[in-house]
Amino acid sequence: MKILYVITALGVGGAEIVTINIANQIVSRGYGVTILHLREMNNLKSYIDPRVQTVTLSMTKSPVSFIKALFRASKFIKRWKPDIVHGQMFHANLFCRILRVFLRFPVLITTEHNKYIGGRLRMVLYRITDFLTDLNTNVSKEATELFVKCKSFSENKTMSIYNGIDLEKFFHYESKATSIREKYGINEEDFVFINVGRLTEAKNHKGLIDVFTLLVEKYKNMKLLIVGTGELENELQNYIRVKGGEEFVSLAGRHFNVVDFYNASDCFVLSSTWEGFGVVLVEAMACELPVVTTDAGGCAEVVDDPQFVVPVGDLNILYQKMEQIYLMKPQTRMVLGSVNREKSRRFDLHSICDQWVTVYTKFIKA
C-alpha cells in the first residue's frame, strides 16, 4: 500500500507535526509513504523518517505557478502510483480536488484540522468540490458536525478521527525540569503555568496575560511560560512590559522538544479563541499536568472534564479555574495529573494510526 500525503508546507504548526508523525508511523509499518508539499518551506524536514520520500512543488501565489504545480503533481502521481492520496488542510485539500478533475487517481481523502478555516468562501469551496473526494475527516466531533451542518462535507462520507501523539515521548519526569526552571529564574516555591502554541490572535495570549497578571498580584509566587513563536511575538513582548509582567512572564520562543517545559511546570492553560483539536492539551495531559482550557474546537472533547473547561473569552472564569488549580493541595494535583495521563491514552499515536490503516485498507478493497 502506498500513501501520498499532500500538505501546504512543512512549516511549524500543529497540523504539520501531526501529519509528519502519522507518516513516520505508517512508513514504520512497511507501507510506502511520500509527503508532497505545495510550498518551499522545510522547517520540519529533519523530523521526517528517512524512509519517507518528500517532494516539493515550489508553488507560489501566482496562477502560472499553480498550473505548473498541477502538472508536476500529476506527473509524480502517474509515476509513483499511490493507492491513497490524503490531503491535509484547506489549500492542499482544494489542490487535490482540482487535480482530480484532470487526473483520476484511485482514492482521495481530505482532512481538515480546525473548526474555523478562514471564512465562508472556503466553506463554500469545500461544498462545491465535495463530489471530488471519497472521504472527508476532521479532528474533532464538534468540527465535523459543523462542516456537515454547513453542507461543506457530505454526511454520508464524513467521519472524525482524532490527532495522536507518541506517548513514549511525552511522560512525567523531574530530572530535567530543574534546568528549565533555573534558566527562566523560577524558584523552587514558584507555581508555573505554561502555554504552548503559535503566537497568533487565535491563541488569545493577551487574555491569558491579563488573567495571570491579576493572579500574580494576589499570590506573588507564580510564573507564566509561553512557549512558541509567531507574528505577535514583538507585540506580546511589549504587552508584557506595559502590564508590568516582565519578572513573571517569559516568552520562551520555539522549542521542538517541549516535554522538558511541561515537566518544569505545574499547570497547562489554553486560552484560545478557536482551535482545531488542541494537541498540546494531550501532550500536557500525557506529562501528568492538570489543565485548564477554553471550549474552543475539540478541546472539551480532549479534556473530558467540564470542571476545567471555560467558555471562550470568559476571562473571569479562566481566572477562577487557574486559581482553583493553584490552591489545590499538591497531592490533589498529582491525582488529577495521573487521571489526565490515563485520558491521554485515547490519543495514542499507534491506535490513531491503526484507525487510518483500517480506513485506507477499506477503500483499497472497495
C-alpha atoms as one frame of an Amber mdcrd trajectory, in Angstrom:
protein
   0.000   0.000   0.000   1.316   3.451  -0.981   0.042   6.668   0.601   0.713
  10.173  -0.682   0.214  12.900   1.930  -0.325  16.357   0.440   0.202  19.381
   2.669   0.657  23.101   2.105   4.177  23.294   3.575   6.458  21.791   6.194
   6.495  24.901   8.363   5.992  24.861  12.113   2.402  24.104  13.062   0.279
  21.525  14.822  -1.235  20.048  11.649   2.178  19.751  10.012   3.642  17.948
  13.011   0.631  15.628  13.217   0.958  14.763   9.511   4.667  14.006   9.893
   4.010  11.821  12.945   1.370   9.838  11.066   3.619   9.485   8.005   6.522
   8.274  10.159   4.318   5.751  11.922   2.774   4.476   8.671   6.162   4.029
   6.959   7.458   2.131  10.011   4.759  -0.458   9.317   6.220  -1.225   5.917
   3.967   0.908   3.724   5.213   3.278   1.035   4.853   6.923   2.072   5.529
  10.234   0.332   4.843  13.748   1.625   4.192  16.226  -1.176   4.211  19.855
  -0.045   2.961  22.702  -2.179   5.268  25.459  -0.945   9.018  25.538  -0.358
   9.168  25.512   3.438  11.189  22.811   5.175  11.422  23.765   8.867  10.328
  20.291   9.949  12.073  18.189   7.306  14.660  16.879   9.781  11.830  15.273
  11.788  10.706  13.112   8.877  11.732   9.448   8.813  14.387   8.926   6.077
  12.169   6.223   4.578   9.503   8.849   3.830  10.049  10.457   0.453   9.436
  14.226   0.283   8.554  16.163  -2.857   8.064  19.924  -3.151   6.088  21.657
  -5.887   7.698  25.055  -5.096   4.342  26.727  -5.663   3.843  30.470  -5.219
   0.641  32.533  -5.243   0.716  33.227  -8.992  -1.780  31.461 -11.322   1.073
  30.300 -13.566   2.828  28.685 -10.611  -0.432  26.964  -9.616  -0.834  25.465
 -13.098   2.789  24.303 -13.118   2.267  22.707  -9.704  -0.749  20.785 -11.030
   1.376  19.410 -13.867   4.238  18.474 -11.524   1.884  16.734  -9.104   0.145
  14.911 -11.947   3.470  13.722 -13.328   4.593  12.449  -9.920   1.328  10.624
  -9.232   1.416   8.927 -12.637   4.950   7.732 -11.923   4.610   6.738  -8.244
   1.017   5.409  -8.486  -0.214   5.902  -4.884  -3.174   3.848  -3.672  -4.338
   6.721  -1.448  -3.933  10.480  -1.839  -4.520  12.119   1.544  -4.803  15.933
   1.653  -4.216  17.918   4.839  -5.798  21.355   5.458  -7.651  23.730   3.155
  -5.126  24.701   0.472  -3.774  21.187  -0.017  -7.281  19.710   0.061  -8.562
  22.096  -2.595  -5.437  21.488  -4.681  -6.029  17.718  -4.564  -9.674  18.107
  -5.531  -8.846  20.330  -8.507  -6.087  17.907  -9.515  -8.639  15.110  -9.577
 -10.581  16.929 -12.300  -7.622  16.347 -14.614  -6.212  13.110 -13.210  -8.231
  10.168 -11.972  -6.375   8.539  -9.093  -7.944   5.715  -7.030  -8.804   7.315
  -3.666  -8.813  10.872  -2.291  -9.211  11.598   1.419  -9.293  15.207   2.626
  -8.668  16.091   6.272  -9.357  19.404   7.984  -7.676  20.298  11.259  -9.913
  23.079  12.503 -13.451  24.248  13.099 -12.867  27.701  11.606 -10.839  27.754
   8.398 -10.777  31.398   7.347 -14.220  32.467   6.210 -17.440  31.492   4.466
 -15.886  31.380   0.982 -13.673  28.470   1.964 -16.656  26.548   3.322 -18.490
  27.176   0.034 -15.483  25.969  -1.969 -15.455  22.788   0.102 -19.157  22.328
  -0.636 -18.924  22.720  -4.428 -15.867  20.441  -4.703 -17.135  17.818  -2.260
 -18.036  15.429  -5.096 -14.337  15.076  -5.944 -13.353  13.412  -2.654 -14.082
   9.912  -1.360 -13.868  10.718   2.346 -13.763  13.866   4.478 -12.432  13.867
   8.020 -11.913  16.398  10.775 -10.051  16.134  14.056 -12.942  16.661  16.470
 -16.592  15.673  16.564 -17.640  19.290  17.088 -15.773  20.455  13.977 -17.077
  17.549  11.907 -20.669  18.285  12.905 -20.235  21.950  11.948 -18.886  21.082
   8.488 -21.787  18.693   7.886 -24.316  21.242   9.161 -22.905  23.859   6.753
 -23.063  21.259   3.952 -19.343  21.713   3.329 -18.859  17.984   3.927 -21.398
  15.350   2.873 -22.665  13.484   5.916 -22.539  10.089   4.197 -18.799  10.320
   3.549 -17.523  12.199   6.595 -16.056  10.996   9.886 -13.986  12.206  12.833
 -10.515  10.861  13.559  -8.612  12.447  16.411  -4.995  13.548  16.214  -2.492
  11.417  18.073   0.794  11.833  19.923   3.596   9.416  20.726   3.035   8.678
  24.402   6.544   7.236  24.608   7.892  10.771  24.071   5.518  12.588  26.418
   5.614  11.457  30.025   6.240  12.792  33.514   9.756  13.070  34.901  11.647
  15.517  37.109  15.292  15.017  36.103  15.469  17.825  33.507  12.861  20.139
  34.977  15.415  21.863  37.210  17.491  23.207  34.304  14.435  24.816  32.670
  13.359  26.425  35.928  16.860  27.766  36.535  17.088  29.175  33.003  13.903
  31.211  33.441  14.557  32.314  37.012  11.904  30.085  38.559  12.362  29.410
  42.258  11.538  26.106  43.917   8.441  27.576  45.590   7.121  29.192  42.385
   3.978  27.808  40.767   4.373  27.658  36.976   1.566  27.972  34.450   2.520
  27.023  30.900   1.026  27.702  27.476   2.376  26.178  24.251   1.386  27.324
  20.777   1.941  29.783  17.967   1.775  33.448  18.934  -1.323  34.363  16.937
  -4.667  36.078  17.571  -6.386  32.692  17.762  -4.498  31.765  20.939  -5.592
  34.919  22.853  -2.310  35.267  24.745  -3.227  38.816  25.774  -6.262  37.500
  27.620  -4.095  34.909  29.352  -1.548  37.570  30.330  -4.361  39.769  31.702
  -5.639  36.935  33.892  -2.184  35.887  35.023  -1.261  39.475  35.943  -4.247
  39.611  38.303  -3.302  36.268  39.849   0.332  37.196  40.416  -0.710  40.462
  42.092  -2.607  38.370  44.619  -0.310  35.374  45.115   3.175  36.605  44.027
   4.921  33.208  43.743   3.793  32.474  40.179   5.419  32.338  36.758   3.958
  32.007  33.267   5.915  30.300  30.478   4.665  30.873  26.930   6.419  28.511
  24.515   6.148  29.272  20.813   6.782  31.889  18.177   4.674  33.779  15.672
   3.704  37.106  14.171   2.620  38.589  17.522   5.890  37.938  19.348   7.082
  41.566  19.477   3.585  42.832  20.243   3.217  40.400  23.139   6.646  41.292
  24.493   5.586  44.935  24.577   2.249  43.984  26.140   4.021  42.119  28.928
   6.170  45.193  29.535   3.139  47.500  29.660   1.404  45.157  32.128   4.498
  45.131  34.323   4.882  41.381  33.962   8.487  41.065  32.761   9.558  39.477
  36.048   6.793  36.888  35.933   6.022  36.142  32.256   8.571  34.605  29.868
   8.234  34.224  26.110  10.419  31.150  25.702  10.404  31.061  21.898  10.215
  27.983  19.691  11.281  24.627  21.131  10.668  21.357  19.319  11.276  19.291
  22.454   8.640  20.832  24.713   8.406  17.862  27.074  11.057  19.447  29.333
   8.912  22.580  29.628   5.819  20.564  30.553   7.765  18.805  33.279   9.083
  22.098  34.630   5.507  23.350  35.050   2.578  22.840  37.407  -0.477  23.545
  35.215  -1.163  23.898  31.488  -3.502  26.678  30.326  -5.047  27.080  26.869
  -6.760  30.433  26.344  -7.591  30.038  22.646 -10.467  31.736  20.875 -10.507
  28.936  18.331  -8.683  25.629  17.948  -8.786  22.560  15.796  -8.043  19.703
  18.145  -5.706  21.032  20.827  -2.873  18.519  20.539  -0.851  20.481  23.119
  -3.536  19.595  25.664  -2.901  15.905  25.028   0.848  16.451  25.372   0.409
  18.234  28.702  -2.005  15.600  29.984   0.408  12.835  28.967   3.028  14.598
  31.114   0.574  14.388  34.036  -0.244  18.080  34.240  -3.626  19.430  35.341
  -5.063  21.511  32.503  -7.455  24.425  32.075  -8.814  25.174  28.605 -11.377
  27.246  26.790 -14.188  25.463  24.991 -12.542  26.022  21.605 -12.769  23.427
  18.837 -12.233  19.917  20.160 -10.594  20.972  23.437 -13.545  19.970  25.623
 -13.519  16.523  23.971  -9.835  16.131  24.820 -10.064  17.235  28.464 -13.318
  15.341  29.057 -13.987  17.201  32.325 -16.340  20.223  32.291 -14.873  21.364
  35.606 -11.794  22.671  33.778 -13.383  23.899  30.533 -14.005  27.648  30.283
 -16.349  29.448  27.850 -14.350  31.115  25.078 -13.493  34.703  26.030 -14.685
  34.464  29.646 -11.592  35.718  31.473 -13.356  35.800  34.853 -13.969  32.057
  34.807 -10.479  31.452  33.409  -9.143  33.322  36.450 -11.283  31.206  38.788
 -10.142  27.901  37.272  -6.459  28.850  37.278  -6.818  29.950  40.901  -8.598
  26.693  41.729  -5.689  24.643  40.386  -3.162  26.835  42.214  -4.952  26.454
  45.563  -5.228  22.669  45.305  -3.118  20.540  47.602  -0.109  19.079  45.731
  -1.464  15.563  46.273  -4.756  16.540  44.618  -2.915  17.940  41.603  -0.884
  14.737  41.382  -4.054  12.642  41.306  -5.524  14.935  38.649  -2.328  14.575
  36.619  -2.449  10.779  36.851  -6.057  10.791  35.641  -5.046  13.007  32.727
  -2.276  10.588  31.777  -4.857   7.811  31.508  -7.160  10.041  29.443  -4.317
  10.820  27.044  -4.127   7.140  26.077  -7.222   7.662  23.894  -4.977   9.704
  21.608  -2.023   7.333  21.428  -0.405   7.692  18.003  -0.263   3.938  17.462
  -4.007   3.441  17.932  -4.808   6.511  15.790  -2.630   5.046  13.029  -4.500
   1.749  13.396  -7.670   3.675  12.558  -6.077   5.247   9.488  -4.747   1.919
   8.208  -8.239   0.454   8.608  -9.699   3.351   6.594  -7.048   3.082   3.869
  -7.475  -0.681   3.580 -11.259  -0.381   3.356 -11.049   1.990   0.387  -8.405
  -0.043  -1.420 -10.524  -3.190  -1.125 -13.726  -1.399  -2.163
